[in-house]
Amino acid sequence: MSPTEPRVIRLLMELRRQGIADTAVLSAIERTPRDMFVAEPFLDQAYENTALPIGCGQTVSQPLVVGLMTQALAVGDRMKVLEVGTGSGYQSAVLALLCRRLYSVERYKPLLAQAEDRFRRLRLHNITCRLGDGSRGWPEQAPFDRIMVTAAAPDVPPALVEQLKPDGIMVLPLGDSAGICQELVRITKTPDGIDIQPFLPVRFVPLVEGLPEE
Ligand code: SAH
Protein backbone atom coordinates (compact mmCIF):
# COMPACT_ATOMS: atom_id res chain seq x y z
CA MET A 1 0.00 0.00 0.00
CA SER A 2 1.21 3.52 -0.73
CA PRO A 3 2.21 5.69 2.25
CA THR A 4 -0.65 7.84 3.55
CA GLU A 5 -0.68 11.30 1.99
CA PRO A 6 -0.05 14.32 4.25
CA ARG A 7 -3.55 15.73 3.58
CA VAL A 8 -5.08 12.42 4.70
CA ILE A 9 -2.93 12.36 7.85
CA ARG A 10 -3.98 15.94 8.63
CA LEU A 11 -7.65 15.00 8.28
CA LEU A 12 -7.24 11.92 10.52
CA MET A 13 -5.54 14.02 13.19
CA GLU A 14 -8.38 16.51 13.10
CA LEU A 15 -10.98 13.73 13.40
CA ARG A 16 -9.12 12.29 16.38
CA ARG A 17 -8.97 15.71 18.01
CA GLN A 18 -12.71 16.14 17.50
CA GLY A 19 -13.74 12.90 19.14
CA ILE A 20 -13.20 9.91 16.84
CA ALA A 21 -11.36 7.49 19.12
CA ASP A 22 -12.37 4.18 17.50
CA THR A 23 -9.26 2.99 15.64
CA ALA A 24 -11.25 0.70 13.31
CA VAL A 25 -13.32 3.72 12.20
CA LEU A 26 -10.19 5.88 11.72
CA SER A 27 -8.57 3.10 9.72
CA ALA A 28 -11.66 2.68 7.49
CA ILE A 29 -11.60 6.45 6.79
CA GLU A 30 -7.86 6.28 6.08
CA ARG A 31 -8.42 3.49 3.56
CA THR A 32 -11.30 5.21 1.72
CA PRO A 33 -10.09 7.64 -0.97
CA ARG A 34 -12.60 10.50 -0.61
CA ASP A 35 -11.21 12.06 -3.80
CA MET A 36 -12.94 9.24 -5.73
CA PHE A 37 -16.33 10.34 -4.35
CA VAL A 38 -16.29 14.05 -5.14
CA ALA A 39 -16.73 15.85 -8.47
CA GLU A 40 -13.75 17.29 -10.33
CA PRO A 41 -14.29 20.96 -9.25
CA PHE A 42 -14.03 19.93 -5.58
CA LEU A 43 -11.02 17.59 -5.85
CA ASP A 44 -8.73 20.00 -4.03
CA GLN A 45 -11.14 19.97 -1.06
CA ALA A 46 -11.60 16.18 -0.95
CA TYR A 47 -9.65 15.79 2.32
CA GLU A 48 -10.93 18.91 4.02
CA ASN A 49 -13.36 18.46 6.87
CA THR A 50 -16.26 19.85 4.90
CA ALA A 51 -19.47 18.67 3.19
CA LEU A 52 -19.37 18.87 -0.64
CA PRO A 53 -22.00 18.86 -3.43
CA ILE A 54 -22.41 15.52 -5.28
CA GLY A 55 -25.10 16.41 -7.85
CA CYS A 56 -28.92 16.06 -7.83
CA GLY A 57 -28.95 18.77 -5.12
CA GLN A 58 -27.34 16.39 -2.58
CA THR A 59 -24.14 16.52 -0.52
CA VAL A 60 -21.54 14.13 0.82
CA SER A 61 -21.29 14.67 4.58
CA GLN A 62 -18.38 16.26 6.36
CA PRO A 63 -15.78 13.55 7.28
CA LEU A 64 -16.24 14.34 11.00
CA VAL A 65 -19.97 13.58 10.74
CA VAL A 66 -19.25 10.37 8.78
CA GLY A 67 -16.78 9.39 11.52
CA LEU A 68 -19.10 10.21 14.44
CA MET A 69 -22.07 8.43 12.83
CA THR A 70 -19.97 5.36 12.03
CA GLN A 71 -18.51 5.31 15.53
CA ALA A 72 -21.97 5.63 17.12
CA LEU A 73 -23.22 2.70 15.01
CA ALA A 74 -20.68 0.32 16.65
CA VAL A 75 -20.41 -1.95 13.60
CA GLY A 76 -18.89 -5.42 13.92
CA ASP A 77 -17.37 -7.50 11.13
CA ARG A 78 -20.11 -10.17 11.27
CA MET A 79 -22.93 -7.66 10.87
CA LYS A 80 -25.50 -7.06 8.17
CA VAL A 81 -26.05 -3.31 7.78
CA LEU A 82 -28.65 -1.20 5.94
CA GLU A 83 -27.82 2.31 4.74
CA VAL A 84 -30.53 4.70 3.51
CA GLY A 85 -29.17 7.38 1.15
CA THR A 86 -26.21 5.98 -0.85
CA GLY A 87 -25.46 9.41 -2.35
CA SER A 88 -21.83 9.48 -3.48
CA GLY A 89 -21.19 6.12 -1.81
CA TYR A 90 -18.51 7.53 0.51
CA GLN A 91 -20.26 6.60 3.77
CA SER A 92 -21.14 3.19 2.24
CA ALA A 93 -17.48 2.53 1.42
CA VAL A 94 -16.44 3.32 5.01
CA LEU A 95 -19.18 1.05 6.42
CA ALA A 96 -18.37 -1.77 3.97
CA LEU A 97 -14.84 -2.00 5.41
CA LEU A 98 -16.29 -2.60 8.88
CA CYS A 99 -19.24 -4.95 8.32
CA ARG A 100 -19.90 -8.27 6.60
CA ARG A 101 -22.50 -7.07 4.14
CA LEU A 102 -23.93 -3.61 3.38
CA TYR A 103 -27.29 -2.99 1.71
CA SER A 104 -27.74 0.58 0.50
CA VAL A 105 -30.80 2.32 -0.97
CA GLU A 106 -30.81 5.57 -3.00
CA ARG A 107 -33.68 7.37 -4.74
CA TYR A 108 -31.63 9.12 -7.48
CA LYS A 109 -30.64 6.82 -10.34
CA PRO A 110 -27.60 8.86 -11.53
CA LEU A 111 -26.12 9.00 -8.02
CA LEU A 112 -26.61 5.27 -7.58
CA ALA A 113 -24.97 4.44 -10.94
CA GLN A 114 -21.91 6.55 -10.06
CA ALA A 115 -21.65 5.07 -6.56
CA GLU A 116 -21.87 1.50 -7.91
CA ASP A 117 -19.09 2.25 -10.38
CA ARG A 118 -16.91 3.51 -7.49
CA PHE A 119 -17.60 0.35 -5.45
CA ARG A 120 -16.51 -1.80 -8.44
CA ARG A 121 -13.30 0.16 -8.89
CA LEU A 122 -12.52 -0.11 -5.17
CA ARG A 123 -13.39 -3.85 -5.22
CA LEU A 124 -15.96 -3.38 -2.47
CA HIS A 125 -17.86 -6.54 -3.34
CA ASN A 126 -19.86 -6.73 -0.10
CA ILE A 127 -22.14 -3.80 -1.04
CA THR A 128 -25.53 -4.40 -2.68
CA CYS A 129 -27.49 -1.36 -3.83
CA ARG A 130 -30.95 -0.66 -5.01
CA LEU A 131 -32.96 2.24 -6.34
CA GLY A 132 -35.94 2.99 -4.16
CA ASP A 133 -37.49 4.75 -1.22
CA GLY A 134 -35.26 3.78 1.67
CA SER A 135 -37.73 5.00 4.28
CA ARG A 136 -39.43 1.64 3.63
CA GLY A 137 -36.18 -0.20 4.31
CA TRP A 138 -35.34 -3.40 2.44
CA PRO A 139 -37.88 -5.97 3.71
CA GLU A 140 -36.45 -8.89 1.66
CA GLN A 141 -33.09 -8.54 3.42
CA ALA A 142 -34.36 -7.71 6.93
CA PRO A 143 -33.62 -7.99 9.79
CA PHE A 144 -30.48 -5.87 10.08
CA ASP A 145 -27.98 -5.63 12.93
CA ARG A 146 -27.44 -1.95 12.18
CA ILE A 147 -29.18 0.78 10.16
CA MET A 148 -27.76 4.15 9.15
CA VAL A 149 -29.87 6.87 7.54
CA THR A 150 -27.99 9.75 5.93
CA ALA A 151 -30.95 12.05 5.22
CA ALA A 152 -33.09 13.81 7.83
CA ALA A 153 -36.68 12.89 8.71
CA PRO A 154 -39.02 14.50 11.24
CA ASP A 155 -39.75 11.07 12.77
CA VAL A 156 -38.10 7.66 12.83
CA PRO A 157 -39.51 5.71 9.85
CA PRO A 158 -41.51 2.82 11.44
CA ALA A 159 -40.47 0.33 8.71
CA LEU A 160 -36.84 0.83 9.72
CA VAL A 161 -37.55 0.12 13.39
CA GLU A 162 -39.41 -3.04 12.31
CA GLN A 163 -36.45 -4.19 10.22
CA LEU A 164 -33.92 -3.71 13.02
CA LYS A 165 -32.94 -6.78 15.09
CA PRO A 166 -33.63 -6.79 18.85
CA ASP A 167 -30.83 -4.77 20.54
CA GLY A 168 -29.92 -3.45 17.09
CA ILE A 169 -28.69 0.12 16.67
CA MET A 170 -29.84 2.78 14.19
CA VAL A 171 -28.17 6.16 13.66
CA LEU A 172 -30.04 8.93 11.86
CA PRO A 173 -30.55 12.70 11.75
CA LEU A 174 -33.97 13.65 13.10
CA GLY A 175 -35.57 17.04 12.55
CA ASP A 176 -37.24 19.43 10.17
CA SER A 177 -36.42 19.40 6.46
CA ALA A 178 -35.35 23.05 6.50
CA GLY A 179 -32.33 21.87 8.45
CA ILE A 180 -32.75 24.53 11.12
CA CYS A 181 -33.17 22.13 13.99
CA GLN A 182 -31.77 18.65 13.40
CA GLU A 183 -30.00 16.28 15.71
CA LEU A 184 -28.14 13.03 15.12
CA VAL A 185 -29.61 10.32 17.31
CA ARG A 186 -28.58 6.81 18.25
CA ILE A 187 -31.55 4.50 18.59
CA THR A 188 -31.45 1.13 20.32
CA LYS A 189 -34.28 -1.35 19.82
CA THR A 190 -35.47 -2.57 23.21
CA PRO A 191 -38.12 -5.18 24.15
CA ASP A 192 -40.64 -2.35 24.81
CA GLY A 193 -39.83 -0.06 21.89
CA ILE A 194 -36.90 2.20 21.20
CA ASP A 195 -34.45 4.18 23.26
CA ILE A 196 -33.38 7.47 21.61
CA GLN A 197 -30.16 9.29 22.48
CA PRO A 198 -29.34 12.55 20.70
CA PHE A 199 -25.60 13.15 20.29
CA LEU A 200 -24.88 15.93 17.76
CA PRO A 201 -26.70 18.92 16.21
CA VAL A 202 -26.36 18.65 12.42
CA ARG A 203 -27.72 19.82 9.08
CA PHE A 204 -28.65 17.12 6.55
CA VAL A 205 -30.59 17.05 3.26
CA PRO A 206 -34.17 15.79 3.81
CA LEU A 207 -35.34 12.18 3.59
CA VAL A 208 -37.85 12.30 0.74
CA GLU A 209 -40.51 9.68 0.16
CA GLY A 210 -41.03 8.09 -3.25
CA LEU A 211 -38.81 8.44 -6.33
CA PRO A 212 -37.93 11.64 -8.24
CA GLU A 213 -39.74 12.20 -11.56
CA GLU A 214 -37.52 11.28 -14.53
N1 SAH B 1 -24.25 8.87 2.48
C1 SAH B 1 -24.17 9.83 1.43
C2 SAH B 1 -24.87 11.11 1.80
C3 SAH B 1 -25.71 11.60 0.68
S1 SAH B 1 -26.89 12.85 1.11
C4 SAH B 1 -22.73 10.08 1.02
O1 SAH B 1 -21.81 9.60 1.72
O2 SAH B 1 -22.50 10.70 -0.01
C5 SAH B 1 -28.34 11.88 1.42
C6 SAH B 1 -28.80 10.99 0.30
O3 SAH B 1 -30.05 10.41 0.72
C7 SAH B 1 -29.07 11.69 -1.02
O4 SAH B 1 -28.35 11.07 -2.03
C8 SAH B 1 -30.58 11.54 -1.21
O5 SAH B 1 -30.96 11.40 -2.56
C9 SAH B 1 -30.86 10.27 -0.43
N2 SAH B 1 -32.25 10.09 -0.01
C10 SAH B 1 -33.12 11.01 0.49
N3 SAH B 1 -34.31 10.44 0.76
C11 SAH B 1 -34.19 9.12 0.43
C12 SAH B 1 -35.08 8.01 0.48
N4 SAH B 1 -36.34 8.12 0.93
N5 SAH B 1 -34.62 6.82 0.04
C13 SAH B 1 -33.36 6.67 -0.41
N6 SAH B 1 -32.47 7.68 -0.48
C14 SAH B 1 -32.87 8.90 -0.06
mmCIF file of C-alpha atoms and ligand atoms in Angstrom:
data_model
loop_
_atom_site.group_PDB
_atom_site.id
_atom_site.type_symbol
_atom_site.label_atom_id
_atom_site.label_comp_id
_atom_site.label_asym_id
_atom_site.label_seq_id
_atom_site.Cartn_x
_atom_site.Cartn_y
_atom_site.Cartn_z
ATOM 1 C CA MET A 1 0.000 0.000 0.000
ATOM 2 C CA SER A 2 1.205 3.516 -0.735
ATOM 3 C CA PRO A 3 2.205 5.686 2.255
ATOM 4 C CA THR A 4 -0.654 7.842 3.550
ATOM 5 C CA GLU A 5 -0.682 11.302 1.986
ATOM 6 C CA PRO A 6 -0.051 14.324 4.254
ATOM 7 C CA ARG A 7 -3.552 15.729 3.585
ATOM 8 C CA VAL A 8 -5.082 12.417 4.701
ATOM 9 C CA ILE A 9 -2.930 12.363 7.848
ATOM 10 C CA ARG A 10 -3.981 15.939 8.626
ATOM 11 C CA LEU A 11 -7.650 15.002 8.284
ATOM 12 C CA LEU A 12 -7.236 11.923 10.517
ATOM 13 C CA MET A 13 -5.535 14.017 13.194
ATOM 14 C CA GLU A 14 -8.383 16.509 13.100
ATOM 15 C CA LEU A 15 -10.981 13.734 13.400
ATOM 16 C CA ARG A 16 -9.118 12.286 16.381
ATOM 17 C CA ARG A 17 -8.970 15.710 18.014
ATOM 18 C CA GLN A 18 -12.706 16.140 17.499
ATOM 19 C CA GLY A 19 -13.741 12.901 19.144
ATOM 20 C CA ILE A 20 -13.200 9.911 16.843
ATOM 21 C CA ALA A 21 -11.360 7.487 19.120
ATOM 22 C CA ASP A 22 -12.372 4.181 17.500
ATOM 23 C CA THR A 23 -9.259 2.990 15.636
ATOM 24 C CA ALA A 24 -11.249 0.699 13.312
ATOM 25 C CA VAL A 25 -13.316 3.715 12.196
ATOM 26 C CA LEU A 26 -10.194 5.875 11.721
ATOM 27 C CA SER A 27 -8.570 3.097 9.716
ATOM 28 C CA ALA A 28 -11.657 2.681 7.485
ATOM 29 C CA ILE A 29 -11.598 6.447 6.793
ATOM 30 C CA GLU A 30 -7.859 6.284 6.079
ATOM 31 C CA ARG A 31 -8.416 3.487 3.559
ATOM 32 C CA THR A 32 -11.297 5.209 1.724
ATOM 33 C CA PRO A 33 -10.091 7.641 -0.968
ATOM 34 C CA ARG A 34 -12.596 10.497 -0.612
ATOM 35 C CA ASP A 35 -11.213 12.059 -3.801
ATOM 36 C CA MET A 36 -12.940 9.242 -5.733
ATOM 37 C CA PHE A 37 -16.328 10.339 -4.353
ATOM 38 C CA VAL A 38 -16.294 14.054 -5.139
ATOM 39 C CA ALA A 39 -16.730 15.847 -8.469
ATOM 40 C CA GLU A 40 -13.745 17.287 -10.329
ATOM 41 C CA PRO A 41 -14.285 20.958 -9.249
ATOM 42 C CA PHE A 42 -14.026 19.927 -5.578
ATOM 43 C CA LEU A 43 -11.024 17.585 -5.855
ATOM 44 C CA ASP A 44 -8.735 20.001 -4.027
ATOM 45 C CA GLN A 45 -11.141 19.969 -1.059
ATOM 46 C CA ALA A 46 -11.604 16.182 -0.953
ATOM 47 C CA TYR A 47 -9.650 15.792 2.316
ATOM 48 C CA GLU A 48 -10.926 18.910 4.019
ATOM 49 C CA ASN A 49 -13.365 18.455 6.865
ATOM 50 C CA THR A 50 -16.264 19.849 4.901
ATOM 51 C CA ALA A 51 -19.467 18.670 3.190
ATOM 52 C CA LEU A 52 -19.373 18.872 -0.637
ATOM 53 C CA PRO A 53 -22.002 18.862 -3.434
ATOM 54 C CA ILE A 54 -22.406 15.516 -5.275
ATOM 55 C CA GLY A 55 -25.100 16.409 -7.845
ATOM 56 C CA CYS A 56 -28.924 16.062 -7.827
ATOM 57 C CA GLY A 57 -28.948 18.772 -5.117
ATOM 58 C CA GLN A 58 -27.344 16.388 -2.575
ATOM 59 C CA THR A 59 -24.140 16.515 -0.519
ATOM 60 C CA VAL A 60 -21.537 14.128 0.824
ATOM 61 C CA SER A 61 -21.293 14.674 4.580
ATOM 62 C CA GLN A 62 -18.383 16.258 6.361
ATOM 63 C CA PRO A 63 -15.777 13.548 7.275
ATOM 64 C CA LEU A 64 -16.240 14.337 10.997
ATOM 65 C CA VAL A 65 -19.967 13.577 10.741
ATOM 66 C CA VAL A 66 -19.246 10.369 8.783
ATOM 67 C CA GLY A 67 -16.783 9.390 11.522
ATOM 68 C CA LEU A 68 -19.096 10.205 14.436
ATOM 69 C CA MET A 69 -22.074 8.427 12.829
ATOM 70 C CA THR A 70 -19.971 5.359 12.028
ATOM 71 C CA GLN A 71 -18.505 5.306 15.530
ATOM 72 C CA ALA A 72 -21.974 5.631 17.117
ATOM 73 C CA LEU A 73 -23.224 2.701 15.006
ATOM 74 C CA ALA A 74 -20.679 0.316 16.649
ATOM 75 C CA VAL A 75 -20.407 -1.951 13.598
ATOM 76 C CA GLY A 76 -18.894 -5.424 13.916
ATOM 77 C CA ASP A 77 -17.372 -7.502 11.125
ATOM 78 C CA ARG A 78 -20.113 -10.174 11.269
ATOM 79 C CA MET A 79 -22.929 -7.656 10.869
ATOM 80 C CA LYS A 80 -25.502 -7.056 8.168
ATOM 81 C CA VAL A 81 -26.051 -3.306 7.778
ATOM 82 C CA LEU A 82 -28.648 -1.200 5.938
ATOM 83 C CA GLU A 83 -27.819 2.313 4.736
ATOM 84 C CA VAL A 84 -30.529 4.695 3.510
ATOM 85 C CA GLY A 85 -29.175 7.381 1.148
ATOM 86 C CA THR A 86 -26.212 5.980 -0.847
ATOM 87 C CA GLY A 87 -25.462 9.409 -2.348
ATOM 88 C CA SER A 88 -21.828 9.481 -3.478
ATOM 89 C CA GLY A 89 -21.187 6.118 -1.808
ATOM 90 C CA TYR A 90 -18.506 7.529 0.513
ATOM 91 C CA GLN A 91 -20.255 6.601 3.769
ATOM 92 C CA SER A 92 -21.142 3.195 2.237
ATOM 93 C CA ALA A 93 -17.478 2.526 1.423
ATOM 94 C CA VAL A 94 -16.440 3.320 5.009
ATOM 95 C CA LEU A 95 -19.179 1.054 6.417
ATOM 96 C CA ALA A 96 -18.365 -1.771 3.974
ATOM 97 C CA LEU A 97 -14.835 -2.001 5.413
ATOM 98 C CA LEU A 98 -16.286 -2.599 8.885
ATOM 99 C CA CYS A 99 -19.236 -4.951 8.318
ATOM 100 C CA ARG A 100 -19.900 -8.271 6.602
ATOM 101 C CA ARG A 101 -22.502 -7.065 4.144
ATOM 102 C CA LEU A 102 -23.926 -3.615 3.378
ATOM 103 C CA TYR A 103 -27.285 -2.986 1.711
ATOM 104 C CA SER A 104 -27.737 0.584 0.502
ATOM 105 C CA VAL A 105 -30.802 2.323 -0.967
ATOM 106 C CA GLU A 106 -30.810 5.568 -3.001
ATOM 107 C CA ARG A 107 -33.682 7.365 -4.739
ATOM 108 C CA TYR A 108 -31.628 9.123 -7.484
ATOM 109 C CA LYS A 109 -30.641 6.824 -10.340
ATOM 110 C CA PRO A 110 -27.600 8.863 -11.530
ATOM 111 C CA LEU A 111 -26.120 9.005 -8.018
ATOM 112 C CA LEU A 112 -26.607 5.271 -7.582
ATOM 113 C CA ALA A 113 -24.972 4.444 -10.940
ATOM 114 C CA GLN A 114 -21.906 6.547 -10.059
ATOM 115 C CA ALA A 115 -21.655 5.069 -6.562
ATOM 116 C CA GLU A 116 -21.867 1.499 -7.907
ATOM 117 C CA ASP A 117 -19.094 2.251 -10.383
ATOM 118 C CA ARG A 118 -16.910 3.511 -7.489
ATOM 119 C CA PHE A 119 -17.601 0.348 -5.446
ATOM 120 C CA ARG A 120 -16.512 -1.804 -8.442
ATOM 121 C CA ARG A 121 -13.295 0.163 -8.895
ATOM 122 C CA LEU A 122 -12.523 -0.109 -5.173
ATOM 123 C CA ARG A 123 -13.388 -3.852 -5.222
ATOM 124 C CA LEU A 124 -15.958 -3.383 -2.468
ATOM 125 C CA HIS A 125 -17.864 -6.537 -3.343
ATOM 126 C CA ASN A 126 -19.856 -6.727 -0.100
ATOM 127 C CA ILE A 127 -22.135 -3.796 -1.043
ATOM 128 C CA THR A 128 -25.534 -4.401 -2.675
ATOM 129 C CA CYS A 129 -27.490 -1.357 -3.832
ATOM 130 C CA ARG A 130 -30.954 -0.656 -5.015
ATOM 131 C CA LEU A 131 -32.961 2.239 -6.343
ATOM 132 C CA GLY A 132 -35.940 2.990 -4.164
ATOM 133 C CA ASP A 133 -37.488 4.754 -1.223
ATOM 134 C CA GLY A 134 -35.262 3.778 1.666
ATOM 135 C CA SER A 135 -37.730 4.996 4.282
ATOM 136 C CA ARG A 136 -39.428 1.645 3.631
ATOM 137 C CA GLY A 137 -36.178 -0.196 4.312
ATOM 138 C CA TRP A 138 -35.338 -3.403 2.445
ATOM 139 C CA PRO A 139 -37.876 -5.971 3.706
ATOM 140 C CA GLU A 140 -36.455 -8.890 1.661
ATOM 141 C CA GLN A 141 -33.091 -8.537 3.422
ATOM 142 C CA ALA A 142 -34.358 -7.706 6.935
ATOM 143 C CA PRO A 143 -33.616 -7.989 9.787
ATOM 144 C CA PHE A 144 -30.481 -5.867 10.081
ATOM 145 C CA ASP A 145 -27.975 -5.629 12.931
ATOM 146 C CA ARG A 146 -27.438 -1.951 12.185
ATOM 147 C CA ILE A 147 -29.182 0.781 10.164
ATOM 148 C CA MET A 148 -27.757 4.150 9.146
ATOM 149 C CA VAL A 149 -29.873 6.867 7.543
ATOM 150 C CA THR A 150 -27.990 9.753 5.928
ATOM 151 C CA ALA A 151 -30.954 12.054 5.220
ATOM 152 C CA ALA A 152 -33.091 13.810 7.831
ATOM 153 C CA ALA A 153 -36.684 12.891 8.708
ATOM 154 C CA PRO A 154 -39.020 14.504 11.244
ATOM 155 C CA ASP A 155 -39.745 11.070 12.773
ATOM 156 C CA VAL A 156 -38.097 7.662 12.827
ATOM 157 C CA PRO A 157 -39.515 5.707 9.846
ATOM 158 C CA PRO A 158 -41.511 2.817 11.445
ATOM 159 C CA ALA A 159 -40.474 0.334 8.712
ATOM 160 C CA LEU A 160 -36.844 0.827 9.717
ATOM 161 C CA VAL A 161 -37.552 0.116 13.387
ATOM 162 C CA GLU A 162 -39.414 -3.035 12.314
ATOM 163 C CA GLN A 163 -36.452 -4.185 10.216
ATOM 164 C CA LEU A 164 -33.922 -3.705 13.024
ATOM 165 C CA LYS A 165 -32.939 -6.779 15.089
ATOM 166 C CA PRO A 166 -33.626 -6.787 18.846
ATOM 167 C CA ASP A 167 -30.834 -4.772 20.543
ATOM 168 C CA GLY A 168 -29.925 -3.446 17.091
ATOM 169 C CA ILE A 169 -28.692 0.123 16.673
ATOM 170 C CA MET A 170 -29.843 2.777 14.193
ATOM 171 C CA VAL A 171 -28.168 6.159 13.661
ATOM 172 C CA LEU A 172 -30.042 8.933 11.864
ATOM 173 C CA PRO A 173 -30.545 12.697 11.749
ATOM 174 C CA LEU A 174 -33.969 13.655 13.096
ATOM 175 C CA GLY A 175 -35.567 17.045 12.553
ATOM 176 C CA ASP A 176 -37.242 19.433 10.174
ATOM 177 C CA SER A 177 -36.422 19.403 6.458
ATOM 178 C CA ALA A 178 -35.345 23.049 6.497
ATOM 179 C CA GLY A 179 -32.330 21.867 8.451
ATOM 180 C CA ILE A 180 -32.748 24.532 11.118
ATOM 181 C CA CYS A 181 -33.166 22.127 13.988
ATOM 182 C CA GLN A 182 -31.766 18.652 13.401
ATOM 183 C CA GLU A 183 -30.003 16.281 15.706
ATOM 184 C CA LEU A 184 -28.136 13.032 15.125
ATOM 185 C CA VAL A 185 -29.609 10.322 17.311
ATOM 186 C CA ARG A 186 -28.577 6.811 18.245
ATOM 187 C CA ILE A 187 -31.547 4.496 18.591
ATOM 188 C CA THR A 188 -31.454 1.128 20.321
ATOM 189 C CA LYS A 189 -34.279 -1.349 19.820
ATOM 190 C CA THR A 190 -35.471 -2.567 23.213
ATOM 191 C CA PRO A 191 -38.123 -5.179 24.153
ATOM 192 C CA ASP A 192 -40.637 -2.353 24.810
ATOM 193 C CA GLY A 193 -39.835 -0.056 21.893
ATOM 194 C CA ILE A 194 -36.903 2.203 21.201
ATOM 195 C CA ASP A 195 -34.450 4.178 23.260
ATOM 196 C CA ILE A 196 -33.383 7.469 21.609
ATOM 197 C CA GLN A 197 -30.162 9.288 22.480
ATOM 198 C CA PRO A 198 -29.337 12.548 20.699
ATOM 199 C CA PHE A 199 -25.605 13.149 20.287
ATOM 200 C CA LEU A 200 -24.882 15.927 17.764
ATOM 201 C CA PRO A 201 -26.695 18.917 16.213
ATOM 202 C CA VAL A 202 -26.359 18.646 12.419
ATOM 203 C CA ARG A 203 -27.719 19.818 9.078
ATOM 204 C CA PHE A 204 -28.646 17.120 6.549
ATOM 205 C CA VAL A 205 -30.592 17.053 3.265
ATOM 206 C CA PRO A 206 -34.173 15.790 3.812
ATOM 207 C CA LEU A 207 -35.335 12.181 3.588
ATOM 208 C CA VAL A 208 -37.851 12.302 0.744
ATOM 209 C CA GLU A 209 -40.513 9.681 0.161
ATOM 210 C CA GLY A 210 -41.030 8.087 -3.255
ATOM 211 C CA LEU A 211 -38.810 8.437 -6.331
ATOM 212 C CA PRO A 212 -37.932 11.644 -8.236
ATOM 213 C CA GLU A 213 -39.735 12.199 -11.557
ATOM 214 C CA GLU A 214 -37.521 11.283 -14.525
HETATM 215 N N1 SAH B 1 -24.249 8.872 2.482
HETATM 216 C C1 SAH B 1 -24.166 9.828 1.427
HETATM 217 C C2 SAH B 1 -24.872 11.105 1.801
HETATM 218 C C3 SAH B 1 -25.714 11.603 0.683
HETATM 219 S S1 SAH B 1 -26.890 12.845 1.107
HETATM 220 C C4 SAH B 1 -22.727 10.075 1.024
HETATM 221 O O1 SAH B 1 -21.810 9.598 1.719
HETATM 222 O O2 SAH B 1 -22.498 10.701 -0.010
HETATM 223 C C5 SAH B 1 -28.341 11.877 1.420
HETATM 224 C C6 SAH B 1 -28.805 10.988 0.303
HETATM 225 O O3 SAH B 1 -30.052 10.410 0.717
HETATM 226 C C7 SAH B 1 -29.072 11.693 -1.018
HETATM 227 O O4 SAH B 1 -28.349 11.066 -2.034
HETATM 228 C C8 SAH B 1 -30.584 11.536 -1.211
HETATM 229 O O5 SAH B 1 -30.960 11.396 -2.563
HETATM 230 C C9 SAH B 1 -30.858 10.267 -0.432
HETATM 231 N N2 SAH B 1 -32.255 10.091 -0.008
HETATM 232 C C10 SAH B 1 -33.117 11.013 0.487
HETATM 233 N N3 SAH B 1 -34.308 10.438 0.764
HETATM 234 C C11 SAH B 1 -34.189 9.122 0.431
HETATM 235 C C12 SAH B 1 -35.081 8.009 0.478
HETATM 236 N N4 SAH B 1 -36.339 8.121 0.932
HETATM 237 N N5 SAH B 1 -34.625 6.816 0.041
HETATM 238 C C13 SAH B 1 -33.363 6.666 -0.414
HETATM 239 N N6 SAH B 1 -32.472 7.678 -0.482
HETATM 240 C C14 SAH B 1 -32.872 8.897 -0.064
#
